[in-house]
Tab-separated table of N, CA and C in Angstrom:
chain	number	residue	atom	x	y	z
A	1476	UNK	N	28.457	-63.336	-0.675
A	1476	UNK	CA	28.357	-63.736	-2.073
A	1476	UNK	C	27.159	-64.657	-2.244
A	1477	UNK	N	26.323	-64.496	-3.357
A	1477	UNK	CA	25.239	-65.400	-3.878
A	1477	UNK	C	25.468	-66.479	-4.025
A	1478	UNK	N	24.973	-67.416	-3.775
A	1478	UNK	CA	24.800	-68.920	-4.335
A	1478	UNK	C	24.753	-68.984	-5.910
A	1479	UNK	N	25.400	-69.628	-6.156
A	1479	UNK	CA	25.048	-70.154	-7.927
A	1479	UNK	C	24.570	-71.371	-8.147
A	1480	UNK	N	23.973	-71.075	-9.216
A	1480	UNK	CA	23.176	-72.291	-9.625
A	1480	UNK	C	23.055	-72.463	-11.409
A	1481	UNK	N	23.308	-73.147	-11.866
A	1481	UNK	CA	23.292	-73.667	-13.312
A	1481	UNK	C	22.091	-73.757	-13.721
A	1482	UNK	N	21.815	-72.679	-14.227
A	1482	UNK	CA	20.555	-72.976	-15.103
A	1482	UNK	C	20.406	-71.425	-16.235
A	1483	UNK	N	19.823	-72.039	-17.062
A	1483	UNK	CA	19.789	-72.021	-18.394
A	1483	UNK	C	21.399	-71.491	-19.185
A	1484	UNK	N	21.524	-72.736	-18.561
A	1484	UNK	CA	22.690	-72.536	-19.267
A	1484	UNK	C	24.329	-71.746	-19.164
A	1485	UNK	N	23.763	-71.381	-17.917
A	1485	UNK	CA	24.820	-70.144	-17.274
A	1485	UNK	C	24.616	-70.808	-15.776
A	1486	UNK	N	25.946	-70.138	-15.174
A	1486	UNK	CA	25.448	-69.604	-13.700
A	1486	UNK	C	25.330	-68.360	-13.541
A	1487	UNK	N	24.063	-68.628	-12.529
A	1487	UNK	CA	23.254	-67.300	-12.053
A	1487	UNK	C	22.916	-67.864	-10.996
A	1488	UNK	N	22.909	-66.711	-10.148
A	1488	UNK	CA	22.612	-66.656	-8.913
A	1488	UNK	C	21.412	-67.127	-8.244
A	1489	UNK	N	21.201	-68.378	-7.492
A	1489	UNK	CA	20.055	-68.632	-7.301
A	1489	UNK	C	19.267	-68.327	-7.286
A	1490	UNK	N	17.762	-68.566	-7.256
A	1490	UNK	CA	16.580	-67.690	-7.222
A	1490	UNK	C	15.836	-68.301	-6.095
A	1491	UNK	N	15.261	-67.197	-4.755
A	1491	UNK	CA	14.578	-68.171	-4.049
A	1491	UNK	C	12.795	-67.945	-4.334
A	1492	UNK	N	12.559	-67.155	-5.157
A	1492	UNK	CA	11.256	-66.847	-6.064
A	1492	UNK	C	11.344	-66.161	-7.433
A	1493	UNK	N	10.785	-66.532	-7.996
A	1493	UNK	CA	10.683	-66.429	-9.432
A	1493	UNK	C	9.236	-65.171	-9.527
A	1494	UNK	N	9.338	-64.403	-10.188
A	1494	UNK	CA	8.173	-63.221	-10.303
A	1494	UNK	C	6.612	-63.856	-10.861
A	1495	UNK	N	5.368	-63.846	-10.525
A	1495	UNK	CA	4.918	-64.361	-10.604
A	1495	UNK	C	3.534	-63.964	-11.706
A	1496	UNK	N	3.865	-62.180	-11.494
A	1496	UNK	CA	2.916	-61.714	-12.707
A	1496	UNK	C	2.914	-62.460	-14.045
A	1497	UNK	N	2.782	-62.380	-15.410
A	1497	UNK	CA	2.756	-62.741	-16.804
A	1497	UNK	C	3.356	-61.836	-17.244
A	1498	UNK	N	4.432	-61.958	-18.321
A	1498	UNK	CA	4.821	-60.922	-19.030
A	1498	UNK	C	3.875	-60.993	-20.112
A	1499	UNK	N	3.575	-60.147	-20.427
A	1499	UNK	CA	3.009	-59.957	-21.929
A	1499	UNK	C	3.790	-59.579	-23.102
A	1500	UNK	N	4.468	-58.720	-22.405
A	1500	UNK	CA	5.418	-57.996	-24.383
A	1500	UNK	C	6.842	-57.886	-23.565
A	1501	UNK	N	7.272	-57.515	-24.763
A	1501	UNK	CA	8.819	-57.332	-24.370
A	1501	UNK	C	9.411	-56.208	-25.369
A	1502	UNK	N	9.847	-55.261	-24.728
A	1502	UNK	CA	10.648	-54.215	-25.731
A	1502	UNK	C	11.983	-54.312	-25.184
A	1503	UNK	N	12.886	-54.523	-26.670
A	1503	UNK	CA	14.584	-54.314	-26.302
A	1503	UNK	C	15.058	-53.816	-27.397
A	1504	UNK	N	16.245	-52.557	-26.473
A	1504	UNK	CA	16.573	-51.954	-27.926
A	1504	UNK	C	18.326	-51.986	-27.471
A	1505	UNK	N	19.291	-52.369	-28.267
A	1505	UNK	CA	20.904	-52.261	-28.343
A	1505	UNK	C	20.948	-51.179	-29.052
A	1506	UNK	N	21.847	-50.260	-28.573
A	1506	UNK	CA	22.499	-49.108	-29.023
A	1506	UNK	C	24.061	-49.187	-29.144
A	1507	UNK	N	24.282	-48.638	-30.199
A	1507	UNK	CA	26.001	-48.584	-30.566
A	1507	UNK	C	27.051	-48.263	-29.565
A	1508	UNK	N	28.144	-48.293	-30.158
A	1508	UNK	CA	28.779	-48.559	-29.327
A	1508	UNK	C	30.415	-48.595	-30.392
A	1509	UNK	N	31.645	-47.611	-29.716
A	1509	UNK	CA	32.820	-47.512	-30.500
A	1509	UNK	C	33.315	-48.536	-31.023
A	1510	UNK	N	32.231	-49.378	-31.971
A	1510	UNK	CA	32.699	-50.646	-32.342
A	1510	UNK	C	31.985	-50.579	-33.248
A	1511	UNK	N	31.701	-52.600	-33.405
A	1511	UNK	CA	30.509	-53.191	-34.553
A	1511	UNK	C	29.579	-53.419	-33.771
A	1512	UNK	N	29.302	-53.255	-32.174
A	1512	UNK	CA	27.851	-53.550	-31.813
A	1512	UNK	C	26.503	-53.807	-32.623
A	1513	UNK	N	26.047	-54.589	-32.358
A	1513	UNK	CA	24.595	-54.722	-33.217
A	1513	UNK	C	23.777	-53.799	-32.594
A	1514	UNK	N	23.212	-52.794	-33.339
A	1514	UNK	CA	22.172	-51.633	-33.388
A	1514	UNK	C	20.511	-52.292	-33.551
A	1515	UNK	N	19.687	-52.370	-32.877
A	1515	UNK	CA	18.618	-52.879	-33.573
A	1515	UNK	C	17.846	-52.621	-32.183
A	1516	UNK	N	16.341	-52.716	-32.459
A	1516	UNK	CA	14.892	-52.555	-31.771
A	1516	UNK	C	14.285	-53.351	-32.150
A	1517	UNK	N	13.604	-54.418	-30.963
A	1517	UNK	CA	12.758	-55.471	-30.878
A	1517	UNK	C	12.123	-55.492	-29.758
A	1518	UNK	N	10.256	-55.919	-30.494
A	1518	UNK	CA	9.143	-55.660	-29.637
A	1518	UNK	C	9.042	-57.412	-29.918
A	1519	UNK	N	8.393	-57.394	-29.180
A	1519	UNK	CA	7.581	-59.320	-29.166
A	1519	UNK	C	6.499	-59.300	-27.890
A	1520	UNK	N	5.300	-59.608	-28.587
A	1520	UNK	CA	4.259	-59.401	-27.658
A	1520	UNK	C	3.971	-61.186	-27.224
A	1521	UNK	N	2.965	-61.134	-26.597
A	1521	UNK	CA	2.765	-62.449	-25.499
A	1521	UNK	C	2.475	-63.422	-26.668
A	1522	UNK	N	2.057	-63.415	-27.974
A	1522	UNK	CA	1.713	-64.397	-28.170
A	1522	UNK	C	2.872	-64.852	-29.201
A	1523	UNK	N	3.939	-64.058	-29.417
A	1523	UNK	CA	5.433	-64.272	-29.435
A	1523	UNK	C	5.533	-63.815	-31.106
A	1524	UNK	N	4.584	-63.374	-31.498
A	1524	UNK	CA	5.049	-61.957	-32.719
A	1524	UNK	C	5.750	-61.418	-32.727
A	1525	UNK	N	6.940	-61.022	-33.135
A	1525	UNK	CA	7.796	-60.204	-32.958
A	1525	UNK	C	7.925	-59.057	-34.301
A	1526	UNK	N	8.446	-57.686	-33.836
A	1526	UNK	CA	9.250	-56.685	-35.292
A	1526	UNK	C	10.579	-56.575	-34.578
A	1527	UNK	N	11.471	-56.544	-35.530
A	1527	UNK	CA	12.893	-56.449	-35.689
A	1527	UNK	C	12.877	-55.188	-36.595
A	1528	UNK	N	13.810	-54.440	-36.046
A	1528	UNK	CA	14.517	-53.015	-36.308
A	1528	UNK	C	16.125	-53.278	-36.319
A	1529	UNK	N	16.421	-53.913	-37.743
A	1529	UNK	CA	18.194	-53.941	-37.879
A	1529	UNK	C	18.199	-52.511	-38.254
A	1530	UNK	N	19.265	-52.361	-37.344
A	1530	UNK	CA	19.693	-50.749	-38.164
A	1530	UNK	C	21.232	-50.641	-38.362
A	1531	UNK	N	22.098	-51.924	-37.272
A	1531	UNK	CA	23.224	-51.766	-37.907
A	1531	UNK	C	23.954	-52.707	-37.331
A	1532	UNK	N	25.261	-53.398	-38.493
A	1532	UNK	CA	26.107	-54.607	-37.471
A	1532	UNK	C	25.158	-55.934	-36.904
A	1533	UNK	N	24.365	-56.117	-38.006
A	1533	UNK	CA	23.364	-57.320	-37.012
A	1533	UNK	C	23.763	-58.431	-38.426
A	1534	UNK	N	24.571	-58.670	-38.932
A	1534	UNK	CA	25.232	-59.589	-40.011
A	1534	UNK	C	24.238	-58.815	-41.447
A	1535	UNK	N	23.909	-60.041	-42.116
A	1535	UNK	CA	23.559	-59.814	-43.148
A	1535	UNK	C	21.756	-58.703	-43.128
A	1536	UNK	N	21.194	-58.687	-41.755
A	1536	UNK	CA	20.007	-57.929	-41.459
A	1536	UNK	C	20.467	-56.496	-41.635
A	1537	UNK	N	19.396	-56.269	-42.304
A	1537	UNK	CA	19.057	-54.572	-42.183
A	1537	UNK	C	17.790	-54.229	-42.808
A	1538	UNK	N	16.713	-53.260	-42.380
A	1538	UNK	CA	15.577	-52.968	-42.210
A	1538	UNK	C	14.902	-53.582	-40.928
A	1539	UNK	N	13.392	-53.444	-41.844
A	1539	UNK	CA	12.610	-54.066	-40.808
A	1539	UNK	C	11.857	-55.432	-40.930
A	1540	UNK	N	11.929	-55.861	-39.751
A	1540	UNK	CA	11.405	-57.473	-40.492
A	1540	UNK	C	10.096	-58.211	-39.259
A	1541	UNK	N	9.927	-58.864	-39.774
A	1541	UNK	CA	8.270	-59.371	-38.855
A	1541	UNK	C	8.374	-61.174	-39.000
A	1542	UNK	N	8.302	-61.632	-37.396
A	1542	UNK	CA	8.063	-62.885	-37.257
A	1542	UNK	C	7.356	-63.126	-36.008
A	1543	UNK	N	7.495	-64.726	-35.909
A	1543	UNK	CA	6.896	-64.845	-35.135
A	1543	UNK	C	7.808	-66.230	-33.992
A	1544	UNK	N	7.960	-65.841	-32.695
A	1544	UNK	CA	9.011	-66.859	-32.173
A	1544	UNK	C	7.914	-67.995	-32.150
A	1545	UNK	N	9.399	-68.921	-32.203
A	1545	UNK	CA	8.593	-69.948	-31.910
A	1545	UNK	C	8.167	-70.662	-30.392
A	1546	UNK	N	7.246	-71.842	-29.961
A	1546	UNK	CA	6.402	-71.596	-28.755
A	1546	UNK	C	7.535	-71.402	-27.711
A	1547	UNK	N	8.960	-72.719	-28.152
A	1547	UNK	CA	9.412	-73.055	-27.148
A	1547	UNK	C	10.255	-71.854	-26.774
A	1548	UNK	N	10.613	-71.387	-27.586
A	1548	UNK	CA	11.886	-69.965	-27.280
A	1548	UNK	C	10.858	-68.692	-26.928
A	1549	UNK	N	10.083	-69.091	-26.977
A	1549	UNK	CA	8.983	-67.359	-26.332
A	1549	UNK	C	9.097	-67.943	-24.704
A	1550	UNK	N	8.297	-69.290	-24.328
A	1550	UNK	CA	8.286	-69.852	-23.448
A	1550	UNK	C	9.924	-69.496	-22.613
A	1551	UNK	N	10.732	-70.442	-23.249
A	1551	UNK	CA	12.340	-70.115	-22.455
A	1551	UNK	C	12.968	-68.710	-22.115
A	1552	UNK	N	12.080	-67.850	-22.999
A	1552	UNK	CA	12.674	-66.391	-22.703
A	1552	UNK	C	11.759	-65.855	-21.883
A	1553	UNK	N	10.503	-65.807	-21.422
A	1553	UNK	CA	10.065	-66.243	-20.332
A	1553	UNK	C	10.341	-66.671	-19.067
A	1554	UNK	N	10.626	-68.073	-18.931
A	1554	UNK	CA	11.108	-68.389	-18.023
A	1554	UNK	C	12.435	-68.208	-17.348
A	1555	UNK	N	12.902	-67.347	-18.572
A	1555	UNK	CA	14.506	-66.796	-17.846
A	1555	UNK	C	14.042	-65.652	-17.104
A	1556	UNK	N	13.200	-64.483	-17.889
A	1556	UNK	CA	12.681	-63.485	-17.273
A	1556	UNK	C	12.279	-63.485	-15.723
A	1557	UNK	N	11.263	-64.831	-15.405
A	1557	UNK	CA	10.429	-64.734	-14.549
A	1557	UNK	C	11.633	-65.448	-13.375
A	1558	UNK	N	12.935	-66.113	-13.897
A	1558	UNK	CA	13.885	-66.930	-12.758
A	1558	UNK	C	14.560	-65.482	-12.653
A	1559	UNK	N	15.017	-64.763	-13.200
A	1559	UNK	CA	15.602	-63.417	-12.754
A	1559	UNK	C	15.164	-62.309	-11.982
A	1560	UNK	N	13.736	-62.839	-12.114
A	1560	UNK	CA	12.845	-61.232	-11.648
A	1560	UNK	C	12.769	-60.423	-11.548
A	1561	UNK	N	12.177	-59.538	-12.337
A	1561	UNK	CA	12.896	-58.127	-12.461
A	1561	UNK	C	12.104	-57.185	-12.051
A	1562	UNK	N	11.143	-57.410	-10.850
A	1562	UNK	CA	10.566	-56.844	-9.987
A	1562	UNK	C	12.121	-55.984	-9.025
A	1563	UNK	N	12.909	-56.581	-8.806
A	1563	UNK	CA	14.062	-56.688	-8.370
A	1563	UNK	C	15.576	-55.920	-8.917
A	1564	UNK	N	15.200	-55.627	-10.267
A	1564	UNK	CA	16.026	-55.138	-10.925
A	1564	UNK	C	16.218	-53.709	-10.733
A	1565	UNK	N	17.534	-53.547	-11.094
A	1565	UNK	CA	17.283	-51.503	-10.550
A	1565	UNK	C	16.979	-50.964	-11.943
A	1566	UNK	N	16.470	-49.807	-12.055
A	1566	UNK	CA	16.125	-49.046	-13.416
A	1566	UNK	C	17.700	-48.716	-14.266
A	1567	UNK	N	18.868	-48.642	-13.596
A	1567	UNK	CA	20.070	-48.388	-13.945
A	1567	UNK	C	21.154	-48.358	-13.529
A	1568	UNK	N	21.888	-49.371	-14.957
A	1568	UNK	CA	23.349	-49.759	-14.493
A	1568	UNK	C	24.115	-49.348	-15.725
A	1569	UNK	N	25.383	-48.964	-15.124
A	1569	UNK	CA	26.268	-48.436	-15.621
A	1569	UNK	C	27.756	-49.145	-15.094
A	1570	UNK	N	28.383	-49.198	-16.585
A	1570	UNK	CA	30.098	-49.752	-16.209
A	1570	UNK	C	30.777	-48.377	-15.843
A	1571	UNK	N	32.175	-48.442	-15.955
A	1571	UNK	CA	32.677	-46.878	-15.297
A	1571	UNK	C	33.264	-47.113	-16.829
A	1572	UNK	N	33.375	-47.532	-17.792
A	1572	UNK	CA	34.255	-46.791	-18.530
A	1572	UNK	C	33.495	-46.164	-20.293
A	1573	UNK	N	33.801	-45.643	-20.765
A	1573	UNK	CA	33.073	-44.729	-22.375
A	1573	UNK	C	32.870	-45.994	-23.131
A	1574	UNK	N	32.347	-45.753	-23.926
A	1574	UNK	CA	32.538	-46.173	-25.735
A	1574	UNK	C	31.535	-47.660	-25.753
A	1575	UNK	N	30.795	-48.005	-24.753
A	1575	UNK	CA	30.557	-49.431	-24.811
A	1575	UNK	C	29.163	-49.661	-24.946
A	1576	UNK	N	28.347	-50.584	-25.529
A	1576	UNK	CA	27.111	-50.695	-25.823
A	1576	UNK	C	26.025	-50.542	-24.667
A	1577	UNK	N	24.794	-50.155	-25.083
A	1577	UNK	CA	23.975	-50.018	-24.085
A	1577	UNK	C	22.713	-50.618	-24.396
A	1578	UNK	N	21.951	-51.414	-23.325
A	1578	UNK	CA	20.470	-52.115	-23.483
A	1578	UNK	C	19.594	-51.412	-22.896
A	1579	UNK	N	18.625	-51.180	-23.336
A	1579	UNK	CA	16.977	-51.079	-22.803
A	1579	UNK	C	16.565	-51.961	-22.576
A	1580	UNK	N	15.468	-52.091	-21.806
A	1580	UNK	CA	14.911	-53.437	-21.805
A	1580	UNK	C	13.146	-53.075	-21.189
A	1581	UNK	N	11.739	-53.378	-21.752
A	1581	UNK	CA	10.851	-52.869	-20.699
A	1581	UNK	C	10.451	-54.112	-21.220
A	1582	UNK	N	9.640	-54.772	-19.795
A	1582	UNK	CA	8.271	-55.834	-19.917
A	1582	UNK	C	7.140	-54.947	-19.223
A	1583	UNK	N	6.327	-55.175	-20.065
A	1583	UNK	CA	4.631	-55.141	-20.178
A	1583	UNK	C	4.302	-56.422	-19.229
A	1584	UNK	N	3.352	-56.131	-17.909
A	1584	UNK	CA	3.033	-57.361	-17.125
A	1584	UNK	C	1.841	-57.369	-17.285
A	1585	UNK	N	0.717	-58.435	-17.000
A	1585	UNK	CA	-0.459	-58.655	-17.276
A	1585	UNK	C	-1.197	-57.374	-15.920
A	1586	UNK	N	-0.550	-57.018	-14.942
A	1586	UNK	CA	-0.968	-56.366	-13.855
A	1586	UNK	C	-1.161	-55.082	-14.557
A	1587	UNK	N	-0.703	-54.754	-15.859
A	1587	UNK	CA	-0.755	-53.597	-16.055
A	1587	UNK	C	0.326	-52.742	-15.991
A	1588	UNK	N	1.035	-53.195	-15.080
A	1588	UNK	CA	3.017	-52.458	-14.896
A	1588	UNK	C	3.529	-52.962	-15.892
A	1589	UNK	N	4.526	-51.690	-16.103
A	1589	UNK	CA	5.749	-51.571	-16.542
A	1589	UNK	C	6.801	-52.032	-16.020
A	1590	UNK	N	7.625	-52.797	-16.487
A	1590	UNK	CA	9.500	-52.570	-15.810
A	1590	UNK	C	10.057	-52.555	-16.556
A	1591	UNK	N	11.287	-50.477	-16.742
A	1591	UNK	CA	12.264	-50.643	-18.053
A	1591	UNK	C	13.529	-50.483	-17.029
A	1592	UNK	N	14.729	-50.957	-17.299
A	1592	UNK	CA	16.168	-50.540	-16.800
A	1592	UNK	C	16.640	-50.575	-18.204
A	1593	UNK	N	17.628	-49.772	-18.162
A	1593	UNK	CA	18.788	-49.480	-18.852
A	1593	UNK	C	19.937	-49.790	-18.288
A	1594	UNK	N	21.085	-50.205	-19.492
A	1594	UNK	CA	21.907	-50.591	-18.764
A	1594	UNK	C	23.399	-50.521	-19.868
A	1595	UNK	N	24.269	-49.546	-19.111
A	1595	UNK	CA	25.161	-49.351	-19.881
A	1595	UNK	C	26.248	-49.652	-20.166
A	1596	UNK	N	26.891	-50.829	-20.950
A	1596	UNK	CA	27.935	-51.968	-20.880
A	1596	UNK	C	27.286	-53.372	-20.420
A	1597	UNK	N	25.927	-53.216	-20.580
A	1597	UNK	CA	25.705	-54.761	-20.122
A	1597	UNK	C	25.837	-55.494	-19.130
A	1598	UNK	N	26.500	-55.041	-18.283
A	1598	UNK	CA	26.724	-56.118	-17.044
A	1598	UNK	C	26.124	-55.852	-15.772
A	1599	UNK	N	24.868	-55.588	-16.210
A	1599	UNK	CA	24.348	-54.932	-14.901
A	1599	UNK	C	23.802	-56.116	-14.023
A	1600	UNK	N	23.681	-57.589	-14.427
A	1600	UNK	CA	23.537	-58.622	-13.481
A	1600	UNK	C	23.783	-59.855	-14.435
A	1601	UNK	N	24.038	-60.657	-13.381
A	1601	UNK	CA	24.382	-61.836	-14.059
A	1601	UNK	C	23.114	-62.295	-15.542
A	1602	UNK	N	21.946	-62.149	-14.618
A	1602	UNK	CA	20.654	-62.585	-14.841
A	1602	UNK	C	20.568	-61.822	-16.368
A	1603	UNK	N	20.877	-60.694	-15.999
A	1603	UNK	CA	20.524	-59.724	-17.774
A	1603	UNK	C	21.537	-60.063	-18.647
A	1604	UNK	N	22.965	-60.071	-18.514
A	1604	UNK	CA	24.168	-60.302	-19.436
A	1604	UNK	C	23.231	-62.102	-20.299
A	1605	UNK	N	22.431	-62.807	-19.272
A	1605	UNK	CA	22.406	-64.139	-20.155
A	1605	UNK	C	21.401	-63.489	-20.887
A	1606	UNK	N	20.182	-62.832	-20.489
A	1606	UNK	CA	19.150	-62.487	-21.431
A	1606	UNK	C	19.126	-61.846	-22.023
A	1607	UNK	N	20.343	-61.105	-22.265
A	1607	UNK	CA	20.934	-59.933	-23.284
A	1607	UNK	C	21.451	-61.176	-24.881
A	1608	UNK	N	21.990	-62.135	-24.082
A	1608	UNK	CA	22.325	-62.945	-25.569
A	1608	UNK	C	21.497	-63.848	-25.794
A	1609	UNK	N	20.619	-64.035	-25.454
A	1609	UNK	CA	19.506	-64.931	-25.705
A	1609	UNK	C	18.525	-64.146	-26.777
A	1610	UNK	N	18.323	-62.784	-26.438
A	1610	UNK	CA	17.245	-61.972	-27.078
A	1610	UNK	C	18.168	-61.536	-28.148
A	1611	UNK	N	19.524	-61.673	-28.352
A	1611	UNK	CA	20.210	-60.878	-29.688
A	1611	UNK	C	20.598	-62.141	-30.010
A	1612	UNK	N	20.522	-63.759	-29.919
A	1612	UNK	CA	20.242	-64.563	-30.749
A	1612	UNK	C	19.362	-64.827	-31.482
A	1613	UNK	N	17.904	-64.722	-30.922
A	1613	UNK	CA	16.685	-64.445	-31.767
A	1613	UNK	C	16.646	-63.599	-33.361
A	1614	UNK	N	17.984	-63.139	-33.808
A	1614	UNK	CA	17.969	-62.202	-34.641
A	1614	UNK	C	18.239	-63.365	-36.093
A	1615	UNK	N	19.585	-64.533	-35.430
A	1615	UNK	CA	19.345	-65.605	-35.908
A	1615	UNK	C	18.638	-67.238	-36.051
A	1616	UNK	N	17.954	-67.317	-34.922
A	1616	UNK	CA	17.544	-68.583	-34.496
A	1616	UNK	C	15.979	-67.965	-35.079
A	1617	UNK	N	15.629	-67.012	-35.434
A	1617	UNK	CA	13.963	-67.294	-35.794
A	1617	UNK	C	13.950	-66.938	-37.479
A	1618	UNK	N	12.621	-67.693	-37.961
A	1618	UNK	CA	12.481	-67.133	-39.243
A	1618	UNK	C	12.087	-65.253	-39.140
A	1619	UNK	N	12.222	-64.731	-39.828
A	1619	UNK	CA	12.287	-63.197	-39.918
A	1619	UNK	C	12.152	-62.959	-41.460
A	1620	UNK	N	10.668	-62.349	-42.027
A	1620	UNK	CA	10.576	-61.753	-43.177
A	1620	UNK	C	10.668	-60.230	-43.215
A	1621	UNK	N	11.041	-59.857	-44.475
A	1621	UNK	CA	12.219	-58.193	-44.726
A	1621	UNK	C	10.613	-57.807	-44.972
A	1622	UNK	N	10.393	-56.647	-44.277
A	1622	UNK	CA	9.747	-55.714	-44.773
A	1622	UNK	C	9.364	-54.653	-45.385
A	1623	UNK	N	10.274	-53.852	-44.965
A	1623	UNK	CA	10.912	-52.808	-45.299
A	1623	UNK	C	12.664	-52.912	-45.431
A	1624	UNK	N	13.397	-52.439	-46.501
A	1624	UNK	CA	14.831	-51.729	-46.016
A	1624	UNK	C	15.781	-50.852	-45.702
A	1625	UNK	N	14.896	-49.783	-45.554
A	1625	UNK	CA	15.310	-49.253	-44.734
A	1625	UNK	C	14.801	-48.956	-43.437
A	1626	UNK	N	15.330	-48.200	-42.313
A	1626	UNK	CA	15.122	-48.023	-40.921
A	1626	UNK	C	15.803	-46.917	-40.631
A	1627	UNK	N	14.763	-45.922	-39.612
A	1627	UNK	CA	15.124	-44.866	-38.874
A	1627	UNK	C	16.094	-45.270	-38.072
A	1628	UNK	N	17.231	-44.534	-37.855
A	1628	UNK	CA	17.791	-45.368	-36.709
A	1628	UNK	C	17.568	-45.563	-35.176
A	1629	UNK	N	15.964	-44.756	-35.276
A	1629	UNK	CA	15.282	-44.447	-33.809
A	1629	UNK	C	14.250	-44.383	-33.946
């Protein structure tokens, strides 16, 4: 069993290196799920711009909307990224049972790589379940102007 360690806010499993490339962007998309799952697609590039794609169950959001994070929460989502490392991560996880939400997730690294996993029910590591609610808090913790209202749902 892993060591734990308290940090950001959770325990997660120690880290004895942190990834060292730059992320540049970040694409995450939640897909439904035999429920109210929040439905939505979000890009946020390095200098922490973000578009939001509500498409469903994300409270009072729906369409498309454009902001910009702010330094410290681009920074912290970051540094969760780079304590998890997802050099390390497998391309895909899966729970054993139907009906339950699913994440995408790709970072853009300054090296030029890609890293996307999918992951179906969420619990594919300690490390992602925290950065799964960190990045679907952003939906409320940032300013976000409506752009459009409606949205493809893909």
């Amino acid at each position: 069993m892993d060591t734990l360690c308290f940090q950001f806010g959770a325990l997660l499993p120690c880290s004895s290196g942190s990834m060292t490339d730059e992320v540049t962007g970040l694409a995450f998309k939640a897909e439904g799920c035999f429920g109210t799952c929040p439905v939505l697609i979000l890009h946020i590039n390095q200098s922490g711009r973000a578009t939001l794609k509500a498409i469903s169950h994300n409270g009072p959001m729906r369409g498309i909307y454009k902001g910009t994070l702010t330094v410290e929460d681009w920074a912290a989502l970051i540094e969760l990224i780079q304590y998890i490392n997802p050099l390390h991560l497998k391309r895909h996880y899966a729970v054993s049972w139907t009906d339950d939400q699913s994440y995408e997730l790709t970072l853009d690294l300054k090296s030029g790589r890609q890293i996307s996993t999918y992951d179906y029910g969420g619990l594919g590591t300690i490390g992602l379940e925290v950065l799964y609610k960190r990045i679907l808090a952003l939906r409320f913790s940032q300013k976000w102007k409506r752009r459009a209202k409606h949205v493809r749902r893909y």
